[in-house]
PDB file of C-alpha atoms in Angstrom:
ATOM      1  CA  ASP A   1      12.323   2.019  -9.266  1.00  0.00           C
ATOM      2  CA  ALA A   2       9.696   0.074 -11.163  1.00  0.00           C
ATOM      3  CA  GLY A   3       8.450   1.712 -14.344  1.00  0.00           C
ATOM      4  CA  ILE A   4       5.199   3.227 -13.115  1.00  0.00           C
ATOM      5  CA  THR A   5       3.996   6.639 -14.192  1.00  0.00           C
ATOM      6  CA  GLN A   6       0.933   8.334 -12.783  1.00  0.00           C
ATOM      7  CA  SER A   7      -0.643  11.309 -14.493  1.00  0.00           C
ATOM      8  CA  PRO A   8      -1.451  13.944 -13.644  1.00  0.00           C
ATOM      9  CA  ARG A   9       0.631  14.351 -10.489  1.00  0.00           C
ATOM     10  CA  HIS A  10      -1.554  17.162  -9.194  1.00  0.00           C
ATOM     11  CA  LYS A  11      -5.079  18.174 -10.107  1.00  0.00           C
ATOM     12  CA  VAL A  12      -7.663  20.581  -8.799  1.00  0.00           C
ATOM     13  CA  THR A  13     -11.193  20.076 -10.035  1.00  0.00           C
ATOM     14  CA  GLU A  14     -14.684  21.259  -9.261  1.00  0.00           C
ATOM     15  CA  THR A  15     -17.396  19.266  -7.563  1.00  0.00           C
ATOM     16  CA  GLY A  16     -19.544  17.384 -10.045  1.00  0.00           C
ATOM     17  CA  THR A  17     -16.994  17.132 -12.821  1.00  0.00           C
ATOM     18  CA  PRO A  18     -15.627  13.808 -14.084  1.00  0.00           C
ATOM     19  CA  VAL A  19     -11.936  13.153 -13.531  1.00  0.00           C
ATOM     20  CA  THR A  20      -9.696  10.441 -14.964  1.00  0.00           C
ATOM     21  CA  LEU A  21      -6.372   9.444 -13.481  1.00  0.00           C
ATOM     22  CA  ARG A  22      -3.943   7.365 -15.473  1.00  0.00           C
ATOM     23  CA  CYS A  23      -1.462   4.734 -14.387  1.00  0.00           C
ATOM     24  CA  HIS A  24       1.036   3.542 -16.982  1.00  0.00           C
ATOM     25  CA  GLN A  25       3.523   0.721 -16.446  1.00  0.00           C
ATOM     26  CA  THR A  26       6.430  -0.529 -18.504  1.00  0.00           C
ATOM     27  CA  GLU A  27       6.971  -3.753 -16.513  1.00  0.00           C
ATOM     28  CA  ASN A  28       4.305  -5.889 -18.206  1.00  0.00           C
ATOM     29  CA  HIS A  29       2.956  -6.872 -14.779  1.00  0.00           C
ATOM     30  CA  ARG A  30      -0.410  -8.577 -14.695  1.00  0.00           C
ATOM     31  CA  TYR A  31      -1.875  -6.974 -11.590  1.00  0.00           C
ATOM     32  CA  MET A  32      -2.611  -3.288 -11.143  1.00  0.00           C
ATOM     33  CA  TYR A  33      -4.223  -1.554  -8.173  1.00  0.00           C
ATOM     34  CA  TRP A  34      -5.658   1.844  -7.310  1.00  0.00           C
ATOM     35  CA  TYR A  35      -5.493   3.035  -3.696  1.00  0.00           C
ATOM     36  CA  ARG A  36      -6.402   6.243  -1.972  1.00  0.00           C
ATOM     37  CA  GLN A  37      -4.416   7.499   1.008  1.00  0.00           C
ATOM     38  CA  ASP A  38      -6.069   9.625   3.672  1.00  0.00           C
ATOM     39  CA  PRO A  39      -4.859  10.614   7.151  1.00  0.00           C
ATOM     40  CA  GLY A  40      -6.063   8.131   9.723  1.00  0.00           C
ATOM     41  CA  HIS A  41      -7.191   5.636   7.096  1.00  0.00           C
ATOM     42  CA  GLY A  42      -3.925   4.500   5.586  1.00  0.00           C
ATOM     43  CA  LEU A  43      -4.240   3.086   2.096  1.00  0.00           C
ATOM     44  CA  ARG A  44      -7.614   1.808   1.010  1.00  0.00           C
ATOM     45  CA  LEU A  45      -8.092  -0.283  -2.091  1.00  0.00           C
ATOM     46  CA  ILE A  46     -10.471   1.236  -4.631  1.00  0.00           C
ATOM     47  CA  HIS A  47     -10.315  -1.187  -7.572  1.00  0.00           C
ATOM     48  CA  TYR A  48      -7.825  -3.622  -8.954  1.00  0.00           C
ATOM     49  CA  SER A  49      -7.185  -5.472 -12.187  1.00  0.00           C
ATOM     50  CA  TYR A  50      -5.858  -8.965 -12.780  1.00  0.00           C
ATOM     51  CA  GLY A  51      -5.622  -8.690 -16.546  1.00  0.00           C
ATOM     52  CA  VAL A  52      -6.828  -6.797 -19.586  1.00  0.00           C
ATOM     53  CA  LYS A  53     -10.526  -6.058 -19.136  1.00  0.00           C
ATOM     54  CA  ASP A  54     -10.525  -8.001 -15.841  1.00  0.00           C
ATOM     55  CA  THR A  55     -11.233  -5.765 -12.881  1.00  0.00           C
ATOM     56  CA  ASP A  56     -12.798  -6.072  -9.454  1.00  0.00           C
ATOM     57  CA  LYS A  57     -13.909  -3.820  -6.612  1.00  0.00           C
ATOM     58  CA  GLY A  58     -11.901  -3.031  -3.534  1.00  0.00           C
ATOM     59  CA  GLU A  59     -12.893  -1.637  -0.152  1.00  0.00           C
ATOM     60  CA  VAL A  60     -14.033   1.834  -1.260  1.00  0.00           C
ATOM     61  CA  SER A  61     -15.233   1.535  -4.843  1.00  0.00           C
ATOM     62  CA  ASP A  62     -18.395   3.683  -4.692  1.00  0.00           C
ATOM     63  CA  GLY A  63     -18.101   6.706  -6.972  1.00  0.00           C
ATOM     64  CA  TYR A  64     -15.166   5.240  -8.899  1.00  0.00           C
ATOM     65  CA  SER A  65     -14.864   3.196 -12.055  1.00  0.00           C
ATOM     66  CA  VAL A  66     -11.833   1.698 -13.779  1.00  0.00           C
ATOM     67  CA  SER A  67     -10.834   0.431 -17.158  1.00  0.00           C
ATOM     68  CA  ARG A  68      -7.937  -1.591 -18.463  1.00  0.00           C
ATOM     69  CA  SER A  69      -7.917  -1.942 -22.232  1.00  0.00           C
ATOM     70  CA  LYS A  70      -4.165  -2.580 -22.423  1.00  0.00           C
ATOM     71  CA  THR A  71      -1.750  -4.337 -20.102  1.00  0.00           C
ATOM     72  CA  GLU A  72       0.197  -1.157 -19.504  1.00  0.00           C
ATOM     73  CA  ASP A  73      -2.636   1.252 -18.684  1.00  0.00           C
ATOM     74  CA  PHE A  74      -5.102   1.306 -15.785  1.00  0.00           C
ATOM     75  CA  LEU A  75      -7.477   4.250 -15.659  1.00  0.00           C
ATOM     76  CA  LEU A  76      -9.383   5.429 -12.612  1.00  0.00           C
ATOM     77  CA  THR A  77     -12.437   7.618 -13.231  1.00  0.00           C
ATOM     78  CA  LEU A  78     -14.325   9.661 -10.697  1.00  0.00           C
ATOM     79  CA  GLU A  79     -17.687   9.834 -12.354  1.00  0.00           C
ATOM     80  CA  SER A  80     -18.811  13.010 -10.555  1.00  0.00           C
ATOM     81  CA  ALA A  81     -16.144  14.289  -8.207  1.00  0.00           C
ATOM     82  CA  THR A  82     -17.088  15.142  -4.619  1.00  0.00           C
ATOM     83  CA  SER A  83     -15.106  16.843  -1.874  1.00  0.00           C
ATOM     84  CA  SER A  84     -14.844  13.517  -0.035  1.00  0.00           C
ATOM     85  CA  GLN A  85     -12.736  12.244  -2.926  1.00  0.00           C
ATOM     86  CA  THR A  86     -10.020  14.784  -2.212  1.00  0.00           C
ATOM     87  CA  SER A  87      -7.092  12.506  -1.533  1.00  0.00           C
ATOM     88  CA  VAL A  88      -3.760  11.197  -2.718  1.00  0.00           C
ATOM     89  CA  TYR A  89      -4.201   8.355  -5.184  1.00  0.00           C
ATOM     90  CA  PHE A  90      -1.562   5.679  -5.648  1.00  0.00           C
ATOM     91  CA  CYS A  91      -1.291   3.124  -8.378  1.00  0.00           C
ATOM     92  CA  ALA A  92       0.527  -0.142  -7.705  1.00  0.00           C
ATOM     93  CA  ILE A  93       1.592  -3.052  -9.878  1.00  0.00           C
ATOM     94  CA  SER A  94       2.422  -6.633  -9.073  1.00  0.00           C
ATOM     95  CA  GLU A  95       3.714  -9.442 -11.226  1.00  0.00           C
ATOM     96  CA  ARG A  96       1.654 -12.313  -9.879  1.00  0.00           C
ATOM     97  CA  GLY A  97      -0.556 -10.764  -7.213  1.00  0.00           C
ATOM     98  CA  LYS A  98      -0.155 -13.267  -4.450  1.00  0.00           C
ATOM     99  CA  HIS A  99       3.494 -14.113  -4.150  1.00  0.00           C
ATOM    100  CA  THR A 100       5.296 -10.994  -5.187  1.00  0.00           C
ATOM    101  CA  GLU A 101       5.511  -7.545  -3.768  1.00  0.00           C
ATOM    102  CA  ALA A 102       3.621  -4.562  -5.135  1.00  0.00           C
ATOM    103  CA  PHE A 103       5.475  -1.559  -6.547  1.00  0.00           C
ATOM    104  CA  PHE A 104       3.966   1.873  -6.157  1.00  0.00           C
ATOM    105  CA  GLY A 105       3.776   4.939  -8.326  1.00  0.00           C
ATOM    106  CA  GLN A 106       4.562   8.454  -7.119  1.00  0.00           C
ATOM    107  CA  GLY A 107       0.952   9.331  -6.427  1.00  0.00           C
ATOM    108  CA  THR A 108      -1.589  11.868  -7.692  1.00  0.00           C
ATOM    109  CA  ARG A 109      -2.789  14.581  -5.370  1.00  0.00           C
ATOM    110  CA  LEU A 110      -6.413  15.373  -6.237  1.00  0.00           C
ATOM    111  CA  THR A 111      -8.290  18.295  -4.732  1.00  0.00           C
ATOM    112  CA  VAL A 112     -12.022  18.660  -5.322  1.00  0.00           C
ATOM    113  CA  VAL A 113     -13.302  22.159  -4.583  1.00  0.00           C
TER     114      VAL A 113
ATOM    115  CA  ALA B   1     -12.937 -10.505   4.597  1.00  0.00           C
ATOM    116  CA  GLN B   2      -9.328  -9.851   5.395  1.00  0.00           C
ATOM    117  CA  SER B   3      -8.385  -6.806   7.455  1.00  0.00           C
ATOM    118  CA  VAL B   4      -5.267  -5.382   9.064  1.00  0.00           C
ATOM    119  CA  SER B   5      -4.916  -3.505  12.346  1.00  0.00           C
ATOM    120  CA  GLN B   6      -2.034  -1.314  13.371  1.00  0.00           C
ATOM    121  CA  HIS B   7      -2.637  -0.153  16.913  1.00  0.00           C
ATOM    122  CA  ASN B   8       0.281   2.254  17.203  1.00  0.00           C
ATOM    123  CA  HIS B   9      -0.776   5.348  15.295  1.00  0.00           C
ATOM    124  CA  HIS B  10       2.109   7.619  16.277  1.00  0.00           C
ATOM    125  CA  VAL B  11       5.398   6.583  17.859  1.00  0.00           C
ATOM    126  CA  ILE B  12       8.081   8.994  19.024  1.00  0.00           C
ATOM    127  CA  LEU B  13      11.548   7.705  19.835  1.00  0.00           C
ATOM    128  CA  SER B  14      15.041   8.969  20.405  1.00  0.00           C
ATOM    129  CA  GLU B  15      17.883   7.738  18.249  1.00  0.00           C
ATOM    130  CA  ALA B  16      19.289   4.358  19.334  1.00  0.00           C
ATOM    131  CA  ALA B  17      16.020   3.330  20.978  1.00  0.00           C
ATOM    132  CA  SER B  18      14.495   0.001  20.038  1.00  0.00           C
ATOM    133  CA  LEU B  19      11.382  -0.137  17.906  1.00  0.00           C
ATOM    134  CA  GLU B  20       8.467  -2.524  17.730  1.00  0.00           C
ATOM    135  CA  LEU B  21       5.375  -1.760  15.676  1.00  0.00           C
ATOM    136  CA  GLY B  22       2.351  -3.986  15.993  1.00  0.00           C
ATOM    137  CA  CYS B  23       0.403  -5.518  13.137  1.00  0.00           C
ATOM    138  CA  ASN B  24      -2.502  -7.927  13.456  1.00  0.00           C
ATOM    139  CA  TYR B  25      -4.577  -9.358  10.667  1.00  0.00           C
ATOM    140  CA  SER B  26      -7.876 -11.145  10.515  1.00  0.00           C
ATOM    141  CA  TYR B  27      -7.962 -14.124   8.226  1.00  0.00           C
ATOM    142  CA  GLY B  28      -7.895 -17.759   9.192  1.00  0.00           C
ATOM    143  CA  GLY B  29      -6.103 -19.186   6.183  1.00  0.00           C
ATOM    144  CA  THR B  30      -2.739 -18.766   4.542  1.00  0.00           C
ATOM    145  CA  VAL B  31      -1.539 -15.211   4.107  1.00  0.00           C
ATOM    146  CA  ASN B  32       1.318 -13.281   2.600  1.00  0.00           C
ATOM    147  CA  LEU B  33       2.495 -10.405   4.788  1.00  0.00           C
ATOM    148  CA  PHE B  34       4.352  -7.208   4.019  1.00  0.00           C
ATOM    149  CA  TRP B  35       5.748  -4.117   5.672  1.00  0.00           C
ATOM    150  CA  TYR B  36       6.085  -0.987   3.577  1.00  0.00           C
ATOM    151  CA  VAL B  37       7.675   2.348   4.454  1.00  0.00           C
ATOM    152  CA  GLN B  38       6.750   5.784   3.158  1.00  0.00           C
ATOM    153  CA  TYR B  39       9.312   8.524   3.694  1.00  0.00           C
ATOM    154  CA  PRO B  40       7.955  12.085   3.722  1.00  0.00           C
ATOM    155  CA  GLY B  41       6.743  13.118   0.286  1.00  0.00           C
ATOM    156  CA  GLN B  42       7.575   9.782  -1.305  1.00  0.00           C
ATOM    157  CA  HIS B  43       5.781   6.656  -2.460  1.00  0.00           C
ATOM    158  CA  LEU B  44       5.662   3.356  -0.606  1.00  0.00           C
ATOM    159  CA  GLN B  45       8.673   1.068  -0.659  1.00  0.00           C
ATOM    160  CA  LEU B  46       8.909  -2.525   0.496  1.00  0.00           C
ATOM    161  CA  LEU B  47      10.778  -3.153   3.755  1.00  0.00           C
ATOM    162  CA  LEU B  48      10.254  -6.887   4.011  1.00  0.00           C
ATOM    163  CA  LYS B  49       7.863  -9.692   3.169  1.00  0.00           C
ATOM    164  CA  TYR B  50       6.799 -13.090   4.430  1.00  0.00           C
ATOM    165  CA  PHE B  51       5.402 -15.837   2.233  1.00  0.00           C
ATOM    166  CA  SER B  52       6.425 -19.054   3.975  1.00  0.00           C
ATOM    167  CA  GLY B  53       9.273 -20.721   5.863  1.00  0.00           C
ATOM    168  CA  ASP B  54      11.248 -19.070   8.665  1.00  0.00           C
ATOM    169  CA  PRO B  55       8.795 -16.843  10.556  1.00  0.00           C
ATOM    170  CA  LEU B  56      11.574 -14.376  11.369  1.00  0.00           C
ATOM    171  CA  VAL B  57      12.093 -12.252   8.306  1.00  0.00           C
ATOM    172  CA  LYS B  58      14.918  -9.801   7.780  1.00  0.00           C
ATOM    173  CA  GLY B  59      14.493  -6.797   5.544  1.00  0.00           C
ATOM    174  CA  ILE B  60      16.382  -3.741   4.437  1.00  0.00           C
ATOM    175  CA  LYS B  61      17.956  -1.117   6.713  1.00  0.00           C
ATOM    176  CA  GLY B  62      18.167  -3.440   9.724  1.00  0.00           C
ATOM    177  CA  PHE B  63      14.437  -4.092  10.032  1.00  0.00           C
ATOM    178  CA  GLU B  64      13.007  -7.494  10.842  1.00  0.00           C
ATOM    179  CA  ALA B  65       9.554  -8.904  11.486  1.00  0.00           C
ATOM    180  CA  GLU B  66       8.240 -12.013  13.160  1.00  0.00           C
ATOM    181  CA  PHE B  67       5.195 -13.901  11.953  1.00  0.00           C
ATOM    182  CA  ILE B  68       3.305 -15.517  14.834  1.00  0.00           C
ATOM    183  CA  LYS B  69       0.478 -17.496  13.287  1.00  0.00           C
ATOM    184  CA  SER B  70      -1.263 -18.267  16.583  1.00  0.00           C
ATOM    185  CA  LYS B  71      -1.521 -14.563  17.332  1.00  0.00           C
ATOM    186  CA  PHE B  72      -2.283 -13.455  13.755  1.00  0.00           C
ATOM    187  CA  SER B  73       0.552 -10.992  14.156  1.00  0.00           C
ATOM    188  CA  PHE B  74       3.459  -9.704  12.074  1.00  0.00           C
ATOM    189  CA  ASN B  75       5.250  -7.157  14.221  1.00  0.00           C
ATOM    190  CA  LEU B  76       8.063  -5.016  12.862  1.00  0.00           C
ATOM    191  CA  ARG B  77      11.240  -4.514  14.904  1.00  0.00           C
ATOM    192  CA  LYS B  78      14.506  -2.667  14.770  1.00  0.00           C
ATOM    193  CA  PRO B  79      17.061  -2.807  17.603  1.00  0.00           C
ATOM    194  CA  SER B  80      18.331   0.745  17.217  1.00  0.00           C
ATOM    195  CA  VAL B  81      16.499   3.411  15.226  1.00  0.00           C
ATOM    196  CA  GLN B  82      18.077   6.316  13.398  1.00  0.00           C
ATOM    197  CA  TRP B  83      16.791   9.775  12.603  1.00  0.00           C
ATOM    198  CA  SER B  84      16.526   8.664   8.956  1.00  0.00           C
ATOM    199  CA  ASP B  85      13.910   6.073   9.961  1.00  0.00           C
ATOM    200  CA  THR B  86      11.392   8.864  10.445  1.00  0.00           C
ATOM    201  CA  ALA B  87       8.558   7.799   8.143  1.00  0.00           C
ATOM    202  CA  GLU B  88       5.173   6.159   8.026  1.00  0.00           C
ATOM    203  CA  TYR B  89       5.059   2.375   8.198  1.00  0.00           C
ATOM    204  CA  PHE B  90       2.318   0.226   6.733  1.00  0.00           C
ATOM    205  CA  CYS B  91       1.544  -3.412   7.283  1.00  0.00           C
ATOM    206  CA  ALA B  92      -0.252  -5.225   4.451  1.00  0.00           C
ATOM    207  CA  VAL B  93      -1.770  -8.654   3.957  1.00  0.00           C
ATOM    208  CA  ASN B  94      -2.746 -10.693   0.950  1.00  0.00           C
ATOM    209  CA  ALA B  95      -4.926 -13.703   1.714  1.00  0.00           C
ATOM    210  CA  GLU B  96      -4.484 -16.887  -0.292  1.00  0.00           C
ATOM    211  CA  ASN B  97      -7.970 -16.842  -1.796  1.00  0.00           C
ATOM    212  CA  THR B  98      -7.888 -13.309  -3.124  1.00  0.00           C
ATOM    213  CA  ASP B  99      -5.822 -10.995  -5.292  1.00  0.00           C
ATOM    214  CA  LYS B 100      -6.445  -8.053  -2.987  1.00  0.00           C
ATOM    215  CA  LEU B 101      -3.588  -6.444  -1.057  1.00  0.00           C
ATOM    216  CA  ILE B 102      -5.055  -4.808   2.041  1.00  0.00           C
ATOM    217  CA  PHE B 103      -3.209  -2.244   4.134  1.00  0.00           C
ATOM    218  CA  GLY B 104      -3.418  -1.162   7.735  1.00  0.00           C
ATOM    219  CA  THR B 105      -3.926   2.457   8.725  1.00  0.00           C
ATOM    220  CA  GLY B 106      -0.221   3.053   9.195  1.00  0.00           C
ATOM    221  CA  THR B 107       2.072   4.081  12.029  1.00  0.00           C
ATOM    222  CA  ARG B 108       3.851   7.389  11.940  1.00  0.00           C
ATOM    223  CA  LEU B 109       7.332   7.117  13.435  1.00  0.00           C
ATOM    224  CA  GLN B 110       9.266  10.180  14.515  1.00  0.00           C
ATOM    225  CA  VAL B 111      12.866   9.740  15.604  1.00  0.00           C
ATOM    226  CA  PHE B 112      14.600  12.604  17.332  1.00  0.00           C
ATOM    227  CA  PRO B 113      18.391  12.993  17.435  1.00  0.00           C
TER     228      PRO B 113
END
C-alpha cells in the first residue's frame, strides 16, 4: 500500500465547530486530493492540490478549505461543521495527476451531531 | 465539465455468472479512464486503467474493460464472478485539460454462492 495516513480515522463533532482532517504521505507525490463518499453519490471531489501552496476547487467545495504548506501534508478544514458534512472522507495521492493512478488512504469517518 | 455516469447502481449475481458494468463519460477530448474497487470496509484500489493504445485493457483478478471512444464508454467485464468479487465498483475519468479525477456514483455488486 502507498504511504498515506489519514487522521483522525473517526471523529464526532458538534454542529458549528471547526474540524481539520489531515492527510500525510510519504511518497513525495505531487498531487493530493480530498473526496467525500456518500451513499448514492459515490466519491465527489472537494479540493485538490498540484503542489505546495497550489490548490483548486473540486465539485463540492462549499464549506471546505484546504492548505498544503508541505509536500507531504494536505489539510482539509470544515470551517463550521454542518450535519450535511457527515460523511466518509478519503485522501488520495497521485504522482503526476494525469497519467498515473491515484492511491487512496483508509478514510476518515466524520459525524456531525 | 467532465462527468461520469454509472447506470447500474446495484447488481446481484450468482457465482460463475458473467459481469458487465456500464460506465459512460462526458468529455469530447482525450481522457484517461480508471476502474476502482472498494471491498467492504476498505479503501479504493485500482482494478485497471486506460491511457492510450489497445482499447481492451486487462486488469487484476480477471477483470477487463473496453474503451469505445465513439460511445464515450468504458465498460467493465468479467467472464465468471466469484463470491470474493462482492464490492463496490467505481469508474473514474481524468480529462486531458485538467488535473481533476472525477468518479461515478458507483455500482454495488453482490455475488451469491
